Amino acid sequence: MRTASVKSIYFLHDIHPMNTKKPDVNLLLTLEALVAEQNVTRAASRLCLSQPAVSAQLNRLRGMFNDPLLIPGRRGMTPTPKALELMATLGGALAKIRDTLQSHEDFDPLHDSLTISLACTDYVQAAVIMPLIVTLQEIAPGVRIAVRNYDPHQLAHQLSSGDVDAAIATPDPAQAQLRTQYLYDESYVLIGRPQHPELNDQLTMEAFAKLEHIIVSPSGGGFTTPLDVMLAESGLQRKVAVSAASFLFVPGMVQMSHLVALVPRRLIMGIVNPLTVVELPWLKETFDVSLIWHERSHNHAGHRWLRNTLVSLNGNADIS
């Protein structure tokens, strides 16, 4: 009896008033392991910690809850009523924390849910997002895509703040702090209505300039593009009849008129109605389209899975 009494006094000796100002989830996980294993060595092995580290954490727990929590028993350590009461309350919360941490490491596209916001232009919505959504319906029914308007001037802030999870656009070299992954190179083709009398594969720059054009001005209302600067250097000026705010408006417009338009090649890949498509060998202008994201979402398993899916759909290898 005297020995048991001395042990009880020993375990109560270092107990101090409860302090919860700085809760430590790791301590609660240690308590869970100790209550389950009822042995410091086995708990340390379960937690991948050293035995002295677990003993030190147990002492902190005793001070935190003003209770010995586990006392020596005949076959290890016996949880006190206070320890059992804590685990009855905290067990569900710890399980949710573990599930959250695990979901960050693993993502099951067939069963997990995820919402990701992607910033892009209207052209990318048609060329990249539409095929992505069709694919997600088959392989990841719980993944939702929120499409946001692409604003190159606000992108860095949107990504860092979490307003946008990723963008699909041409990277800005001035934003080197953002992560990027190349998707594909894009070039322009000239489109017009079927049997347009002035369109052919030998269309010269001079003949091109004489056509009536639709151009796209994302900022609205502009009637010149960098191409017009190139034409002016050759002493040419084209007639721009329509300035559109969206590429999506253009194919339908040229199908029902004599107007022509330069559009990104991928924009017309899925168009069912016929168009006359002309290559312009003298037009060398191209641009690359990439995935752009912030460090904050780099290691998220679901975001990583979606990035790899986008890369795969656009013909490239997986990324990290």
XYZ file of C-alpha atoms in Angstrom:
320
model
C 0.000 0.000 0.000
C 2.823 2.378 0.856
C 4.484 1.765 -2.526
C 1.294 2.531 -4.457
C 0.818 5.694 -2.418
C 4.334 6.899 -3.231
C 3.777 6.299 -6.959
C 0.549 8.285 -6.886
C 2.296 11.178 -5.188
C 5.095 11.014 -7.777
C 2.726 11.313 -10.744
C 0.827 14.203 -9.203
C 3.968 16.082 -8.246
C 4.485 17.948 -11.550
C 0.823 18.710 -12.287
C 0.099 22.422 -12.695
C -3.112 24.377 -13.362
C -4.507 23.691 -16.825
C -3.181 25.958 -19.590
C -5.011 25.854 -22.915
C -3.801 29.161 -24.353
C -1.552 27.320 -26.817
C -3.227 24.002 -27.631
C -1.022 21.518 -29.474
C -2.790 18.938 -31.633
C 0.326 16.756 -31.528
C -0.082 16.426 -27.775
C -3.658 15.228 -28.225
C -2.489 12.667 -30.770
C 0.068 11.486 -28.208
C -2.655 11.160 -25.599
C -4.741 9.131 -28.036
C -1.826 6.769 -28.697
C -1.042 6.389 -24.997
C -4.635 5.589 -24.094
C -4.837 3.074 -26.941
C -1.481 1.376 -26.285
C -1.280 1.887 -22.489
C 2.472 1.668 -22.901
C 4.949 4.490 -23.572
C 7.242 2.376 -25.757
C 4.436 1.100 -27.982
C 2.900 4.580 -28.194
C 6.285 5.999 -29.223
C 6.576 3.360 -31.971
C 3.051 4.141 -33.175
C 3.853 7.856 -33.330
C 7.331 7.345 -34.840
C 8.838 9.216 -31.879
C 11.440 8.349 -29.277
C 10.356 7.096 -25.863
C 11.823 10.163 -24.065
C 9.902 12.455 -26.428
C 6.611 10.718 -25.639
C 7.374 10.789 -21.902
C 8.014 14.525 -22.150
C 4.745 15.040 -24.010
C 2.898 13.026 -21.378
C 4.271 15.342 -18.685
C 3.020 18.331 -20.678
C -0.403 16.706 -21.008
C -0.560 16.137 -17.263
C 0.134 19.795 -16.688
C -2.359 20.842 -19.357
C -5.248 18.836 -17.889
C -4.178 18.855 -14.225
C -4.481 15.073 -14.077
C -2.016 12.151 -14.196
C -3.979 10.767 -17.201
C -2.125 7.430 -17.155
C -0.851 5.663 -14.024
C 1.249 2.495 -13.644
C -0.759 -0.699 -13.725
C -0.021 -4.382 -13.554
C 0.321 -4.655 -17.342
C 1.479 -1.261 -18.407
C -0.343 2.006 -17.778
C -3.968 2.532 -16.894
C -5.925 5.561 -18.191
C -7.558 7.686 -15.539
C -11.249 8.568 -15.779
C -10.169 12.003 -16.967
C -8.145 10.492 -19.844
C -11.078 8.296 -20.890
C -13.423 11.277 -20.714
C -11.082 13.351 -22.894
C -10.811 10.629 -25.510
C -14.582 10.187 -25.620
C -14.831 13.901 -26.430
C -11.761 14.327 -28.629
C -11.691 11.004 -30.455
C -14.081 12.084 -33.222
C -12.301 15.400 -33.707
C -8.919 13.699 -33.997
C -10.327 11.258 -36.540
C -11.540 14.204 -38.643
C -8.122 15.844 -38.401
C -6.489 12.631 -39.582
C -8.941 12.352 -42.477
C -8.205 15.953 -43.456
C -4.458 15.401 -43.342
C -4.798 12.188 -45.315
C -6.996 13.829 -47.950
C -4.245 16.397 -48.440
C -1.842 13.574 -49.318
C -4.207 11.396 -51.360
C -7.031 12.195 -53.743
C -9.506 9.673 -55.120
C -11.134 11.271 -58.191
C -13.920 8.697 -58.317
C -15.120 9.325 -54.761
C -13.679 12.597 -53.416
C -15.289 16.020 -53.801
C -13.372 19.136 -54.777
C -14.112 22.607 -56.128
C -11.362 24.409 -58.025
C -11.554 27.903 -59.511
C -9.718 28.456 -62.796
C -9.081 31.861 -64.340
C -8.886 31.946 -68.132
C -9.980 33.785 -71.245
C -13.072 32.879 -73.215
C -10.869 31.203 -75.813
C -9.322 28.920 -73.170
C -12.787 28.122 -71.852
C -13.658 26.712 -75.267
C -10.301 25.140 -76.105
C -9.282 23.708 -72.715
C -12.021 23.919 -70.090
C -14.768 22.314 -72.167
C -12.727 19.145 -72.894
C -11.685 19.083 -69.237
C -15.280 19.187 -68.002
C -16.287 16.372 -70.370
C -13.424 14.277 -68.984
C -14.273 15.081 -65.360
C -17.852 13.899 -65.866
C -16.441 10.455 -66.627
C -13.511 10.093 -64.224
C -14.134 12.584 -61.384
C -17.853 13.259 -60.868
C -17.227 15.015 -57.539
C -14.898 17.656 -58.996
C -16.479 21.029 -59.745
C -14.860 23.770 -61.822
C -15.561 27.441 -61.145
C -14.466 29.489 -64.168
C -13.272 33.005 -63.400
C -12.433 35.825 -65.806
C -8.722 36.167 -66.463
C -7.239 39.497 -65.399
C -3.456 39.520 -65.897
C -3.072 42.579 -63.665
C -4.861 40.963 -60.710
C -3.747 37.367 -61.186
C -0.846 37.302 -58.710
C -3.072 38.708 -55.959
C -5.957 36.388 -56.838
C -3.713 33.334 -56.651
C -1.964 34.324 -53.417
C -5.241 35.212 -51.693
C -7.054 32.062 -52.809
C -9.658 33.866 -54.901
C -8.366 31.787 -57.815
C -6.707 28.380 -57.534
C -4.975 28.350 -60.926
C -4.940 30.129 -64.256
C -4.539 28.922 -67.822
C -2.836 31.643 -69.828
C 0.449 32.875 -71.247
C 2.833 33.354 -68.299
C 4.106 36.816 -67.443
C 7.926 36.776 -66.997
C 7.526 39.529 -64.406
C 5.615 37.114 -62.151
C 8.445 34.653 -61.615
C 7.202 33.915 -58.086
C 4.306 31.922 -59.537
C 4.653 28.281 -60.558
C 4.028 27.457 -64.210
C 3.725 24.360 -66.369
C 3.727 24.536 -70.151
C 0.639 23.036 -71.828
C 0.923 23.773 -75.556
C 1.951 26.245 -78.245
C -0.791 28.074 -80.089
C -0.872 29.722 -83.503
C -3.442 31.604 -85.562
C -5.461 30.620 -88.618
C -7.714 32.710 -90.789
C -11.372 31.664 -90.937
C -14.253 32.633 -93.188
C -17.550 31.250 -94.414
C -17.615 28.149 -96.630
C -16.747 28.873 -100.278
C -15.540 32.358 -99.423
C -14.426 33.598 -102.898
C -11.329 35.429 -101.666
C -9.845 32.773 -99.366
C -7.226 30.335 -100.591
C -4.001 28.684 -99.421
C -1.837 31.172 -101.322
C -3.258 34.254 -99.627
C -0.602 36.961 -99.586
C -0.222 39.683 -97.014
C -1.541 42.210 -99.540
C -4.635 40.118 -100.298
C -5.160 39.559 -96.571
C -5.161 43.305 -95.902
C -7.884 43.883 -98.533
C -10.374 41.589 -96.715
C -12.915 42.855 -94.172
C -11.995 41.647 -90.685
C -13.399 40.927 -87.285
C -10.823 41.365 -84.521
C -11.050 40.564 -80.837
C -10.325 43.324 -78.342
C -10.612 41.862 -74.809
C -10.552 45.343 -73.277
C -13.367 46.324 -75.647
C -13.611 48.682 -78.585
C -10.092 48.444 -79.976
C -9.637 48.312 -83.752
C -5.946 47.465 -83.930
C -3.768 44.582 -82.752
C -0.002 43.918 -82.911
C -0.638 42.435 -86.370
C -1.675 45.856 -87.631
C 1.704 47.235 -86.579
C 3.368 44.538 -88.688
C 1.131 45.349 -91.645
C 1.914 49.060 -91.301
C 5.643 48.305 -91.478
C 4.934 46.832 -94.937
C 2.834 49.833 -95.948
C -0.471 47.971 -95.546
C -3.649 48.650 -93.594
C -6.519 46.259 -93.245
C -10.179 47.155 -92.903
C -11.586 46.187 -89.496
C -15.374 46.123 -89.681
C -16.101 44.658 -86.240
C -14.298 44.772 -82.890
C -15.577 41.899 -80.734
C -15.050 41.427 -77.020
C -15.020 37.636 -77.248
C -13.546 34.990 -79.526
C -16.665 32.887 -78.975
C -18.701 35.372 -81.013
C -16.414 35.192 -84.031
C -16.963 31.776 -85.726
C -20.715 32.211 -85.878
C -20.330 35.729 -87.251
C -18.019 34.754 -90.108
C -20.269 31.815 -91.038
C -23.094 34.183 -91.899
C -21.159 37.026 -93.523
C -18.303 37.874 -95.887
C -16.104 38.872 -92.910
C -12.944 36.973 -91.961
C -11.066 36.653 -88.679
C -7.785 35.449 -87.239
C -8.456 33.042 -84.380
C -6.387 30.631 -82.275
C -6.252 27.243 -83.975
C -7.720 25.283 -81.059
C -10.790 27.494 -80.942
C -12.218 25.905 -84.094
C -11.285 22.283 -83.404
C -14.662 21.403 -81.969
C -16.848 23.492 -84.248
C -19.378 21.346 -86.117
C -20.536 23.900 -88.697
C -18.115 24.177 -91.648
C -15.665 27.017 -92.037
C -13.017 27.857 -94.552
C -9.689 27.660 -92.711
C -6.590 29.202 -94.261
C -2.979 28.875 -93.138
C -0.882 32.032 -93.435
C 2.787 31.006 -93.805
C 3.926 34.613 -93.547
C 2.232 34.995 -90.148
C 4.724 33.703 -87.581
C 2.979 34.971 -84.460
C 2.517 32.247 -81.811
C 1.990 32.120 -78.065
C 2.268 29.438 -75.411
C -0.468 28.460 -72.993
C 0.525 27.299 -69.517
C -0.890 26.393 -66.144
C -0.116 29.022 -63.510
C -0.565 28.506 -59.772
C 0.678 29.715 -56.401
C 2.902 27.926 -53.919
C 0.015 27.810 -51.433
C -1.806 25.135 -53.463
C 1.231 23.367 -54.879
C 1.128 20.345 -52.544
C -2.638 19.904 -52.308
C -3.372 16.397 -53.600
C -6.612 17.318 -55.366
C -5.130 20.374 -57.041
C -2.093 18.343 -58.072
C -4.357 15.678 -59.581
C -6.289 18.264 -61.594
C -3.094 19.900 -62.837
C -1.781 16.533 -63.999
C -5.111 15.828 -65.697
C -4.926 19.117 -67.600
C -1.351 18.421 -68.649
C -2.273 14.918 -69.775
C -5.258 16.147 -71.796
C -2.993 18.588 -73.585
C -0.391 16.014 -74.553
C 2.322 16.415 -71.935
C 3.808 14.405 -69.079
C 2.645 14.537 -65.467
C 3.870 17.286 -63.149
C 4.324 17.433 -59.406
